[in-house]
XYZ file of N, CA and C in Angstrom:
231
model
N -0.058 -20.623 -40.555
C -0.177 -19.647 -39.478
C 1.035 -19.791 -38.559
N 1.734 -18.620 -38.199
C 2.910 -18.937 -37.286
C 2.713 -18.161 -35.954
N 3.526 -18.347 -35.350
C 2.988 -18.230 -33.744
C 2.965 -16.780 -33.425
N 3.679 -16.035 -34.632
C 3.379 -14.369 -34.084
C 1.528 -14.097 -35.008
N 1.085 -14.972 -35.547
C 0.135 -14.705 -36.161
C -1.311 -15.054 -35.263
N -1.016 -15.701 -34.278
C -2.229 -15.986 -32.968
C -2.230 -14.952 -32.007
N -3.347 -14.524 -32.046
C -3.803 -13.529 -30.838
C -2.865 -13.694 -29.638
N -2.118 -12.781 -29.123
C -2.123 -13.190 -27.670
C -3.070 -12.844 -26.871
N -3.024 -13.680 -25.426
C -4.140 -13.592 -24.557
C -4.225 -12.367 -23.756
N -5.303 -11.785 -23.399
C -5.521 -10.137 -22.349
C -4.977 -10.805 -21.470
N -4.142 -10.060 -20.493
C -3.959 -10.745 -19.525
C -4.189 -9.231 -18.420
N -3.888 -9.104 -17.143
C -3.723 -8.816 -16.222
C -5.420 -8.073 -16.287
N -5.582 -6.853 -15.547
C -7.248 -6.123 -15.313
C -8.037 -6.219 -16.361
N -7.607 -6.244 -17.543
C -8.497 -5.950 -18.970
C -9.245 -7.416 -19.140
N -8.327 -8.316 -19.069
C -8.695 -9.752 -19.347
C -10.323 -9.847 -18.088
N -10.399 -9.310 -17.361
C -11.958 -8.959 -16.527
C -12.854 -8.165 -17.582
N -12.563 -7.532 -18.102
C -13.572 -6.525 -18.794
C -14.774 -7.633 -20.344
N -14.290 -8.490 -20.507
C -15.731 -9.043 -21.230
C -16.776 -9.134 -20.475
N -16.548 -10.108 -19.421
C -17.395 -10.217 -18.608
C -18.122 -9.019 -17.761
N -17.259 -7.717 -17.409
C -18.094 -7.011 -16.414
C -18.568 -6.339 -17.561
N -18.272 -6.000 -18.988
C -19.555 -5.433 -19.889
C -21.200 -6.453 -19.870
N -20.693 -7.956 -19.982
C -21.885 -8.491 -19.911
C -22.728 -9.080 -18.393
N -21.927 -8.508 -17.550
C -22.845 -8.800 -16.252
C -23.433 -7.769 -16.001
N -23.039 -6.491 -15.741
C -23.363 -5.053 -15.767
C -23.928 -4.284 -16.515
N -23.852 -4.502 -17.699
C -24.382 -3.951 -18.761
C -24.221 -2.870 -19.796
N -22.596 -1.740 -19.129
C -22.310 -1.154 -19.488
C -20.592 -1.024 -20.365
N -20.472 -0.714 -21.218
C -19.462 -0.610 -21.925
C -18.168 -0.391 -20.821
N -16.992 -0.445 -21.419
C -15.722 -0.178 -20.189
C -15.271 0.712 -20.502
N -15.633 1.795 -21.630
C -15.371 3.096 -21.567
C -16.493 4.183 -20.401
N -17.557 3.278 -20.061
C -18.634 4.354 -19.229
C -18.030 4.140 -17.853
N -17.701 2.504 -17.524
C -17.224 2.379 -16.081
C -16.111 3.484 -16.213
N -14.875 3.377 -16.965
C -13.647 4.659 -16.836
C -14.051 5.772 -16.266
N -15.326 6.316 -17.656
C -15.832 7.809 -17.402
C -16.267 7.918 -15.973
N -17.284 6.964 -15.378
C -17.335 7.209 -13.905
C -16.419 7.411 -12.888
N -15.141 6.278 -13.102
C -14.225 6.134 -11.930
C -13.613 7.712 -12.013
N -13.257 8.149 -13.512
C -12.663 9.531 -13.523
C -13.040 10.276 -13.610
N -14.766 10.529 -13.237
C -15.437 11.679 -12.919
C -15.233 11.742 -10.936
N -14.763 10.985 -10.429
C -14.876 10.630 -9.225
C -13.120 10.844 -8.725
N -12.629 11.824 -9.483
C -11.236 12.038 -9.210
C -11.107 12.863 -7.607
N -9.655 12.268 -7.426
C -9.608 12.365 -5.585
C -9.799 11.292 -5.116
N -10.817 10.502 -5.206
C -10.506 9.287 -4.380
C -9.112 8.291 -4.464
N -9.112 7.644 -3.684
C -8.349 6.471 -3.546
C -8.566 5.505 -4.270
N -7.679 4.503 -4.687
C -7.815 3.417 -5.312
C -8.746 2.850 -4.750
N -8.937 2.098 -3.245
C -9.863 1.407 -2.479
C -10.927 1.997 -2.219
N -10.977 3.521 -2.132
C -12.257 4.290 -1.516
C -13.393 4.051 -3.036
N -12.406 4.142 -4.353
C -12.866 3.750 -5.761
C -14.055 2.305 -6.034
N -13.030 1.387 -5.246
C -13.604 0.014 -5.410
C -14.195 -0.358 -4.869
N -14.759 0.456 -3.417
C -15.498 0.333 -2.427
C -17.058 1.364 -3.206
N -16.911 1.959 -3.518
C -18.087 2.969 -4.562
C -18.496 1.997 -5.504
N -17.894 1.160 -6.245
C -18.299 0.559 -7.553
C -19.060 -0.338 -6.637
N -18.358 -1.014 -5.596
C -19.170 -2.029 -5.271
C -20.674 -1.419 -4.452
N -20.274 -0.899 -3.646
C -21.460 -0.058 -3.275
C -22.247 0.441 -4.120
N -22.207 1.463 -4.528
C -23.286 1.983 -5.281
C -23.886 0.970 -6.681
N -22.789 0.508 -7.419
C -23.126 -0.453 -8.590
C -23.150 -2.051 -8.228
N -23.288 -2.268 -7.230
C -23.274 -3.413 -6.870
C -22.331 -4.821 -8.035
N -21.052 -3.854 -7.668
C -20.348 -4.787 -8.243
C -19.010 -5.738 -7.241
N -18.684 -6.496 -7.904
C -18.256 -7.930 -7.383
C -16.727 -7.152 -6.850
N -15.817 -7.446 -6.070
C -14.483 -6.884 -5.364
C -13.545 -6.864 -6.726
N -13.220 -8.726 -7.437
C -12.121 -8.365 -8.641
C -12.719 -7.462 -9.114
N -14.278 -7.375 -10.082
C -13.961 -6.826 -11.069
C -13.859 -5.047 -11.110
N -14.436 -4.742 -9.573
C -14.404 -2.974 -9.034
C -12.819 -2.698 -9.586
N -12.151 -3.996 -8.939
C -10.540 -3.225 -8.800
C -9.482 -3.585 -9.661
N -10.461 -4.260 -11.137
C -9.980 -4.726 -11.933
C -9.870 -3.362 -12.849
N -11.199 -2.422 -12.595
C -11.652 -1.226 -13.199
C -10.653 -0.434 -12.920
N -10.620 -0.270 -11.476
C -9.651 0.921 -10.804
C -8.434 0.966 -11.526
N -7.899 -0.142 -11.118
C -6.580 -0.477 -11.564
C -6.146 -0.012 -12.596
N -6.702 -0.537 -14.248
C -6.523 -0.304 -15.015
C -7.153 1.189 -15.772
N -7.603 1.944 -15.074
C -7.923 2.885 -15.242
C -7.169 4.318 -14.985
N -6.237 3.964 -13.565
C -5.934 4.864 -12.612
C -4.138 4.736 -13.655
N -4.442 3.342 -13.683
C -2.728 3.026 -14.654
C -2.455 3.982 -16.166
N -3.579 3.711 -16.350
C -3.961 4.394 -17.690
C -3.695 6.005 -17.443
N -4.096 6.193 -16.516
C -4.328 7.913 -16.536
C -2.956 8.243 -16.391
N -2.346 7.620 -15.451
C -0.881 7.679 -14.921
C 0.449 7.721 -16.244
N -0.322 7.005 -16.762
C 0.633 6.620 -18.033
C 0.865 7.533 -19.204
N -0.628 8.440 -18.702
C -1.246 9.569 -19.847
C -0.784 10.754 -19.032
N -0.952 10.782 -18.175
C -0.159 12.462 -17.503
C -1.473 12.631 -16.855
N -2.119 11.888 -16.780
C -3.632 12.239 -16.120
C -4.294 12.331 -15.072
């Protein structure tokens, strides 16, 4: 096995997403669909909703945002 043959590690917002599927309960394609049914808000007004309404934890709200809002950005979205 040579060293391009080992996984590299998730790193930056995604590397959150095992865990908020298994604390929460929902896949990280449904959190997306929410944050981007909720278009117009702000990044923070975003992470302040997840936590509020879904009673979720500060990283992993804006672990969501983040990588979500990046994503769209990246897509023309």
């Amino acid at each position: 096995m040579t060293s391009s043959d080992t996984p590299q590690p998730i790193k930056g917002p995604a590397s959150y997403f095992p865990s908020i599927e298994k604390k929460y309960g929902r896949p990280i394609s449904e959190w997306k669909s929410l944050i981007r049914d909720s278009a117009g808000r702000k990044h923070m007004e975003l992470v302040d909703w997840l936590k509020t309404e879904h009673g979720m934890g500060h990283g992993h709200a804006n672990a969501l945002v983040a990588h979500t809002l990046a994503e769209d950005k990246k897509s023309g979205g």
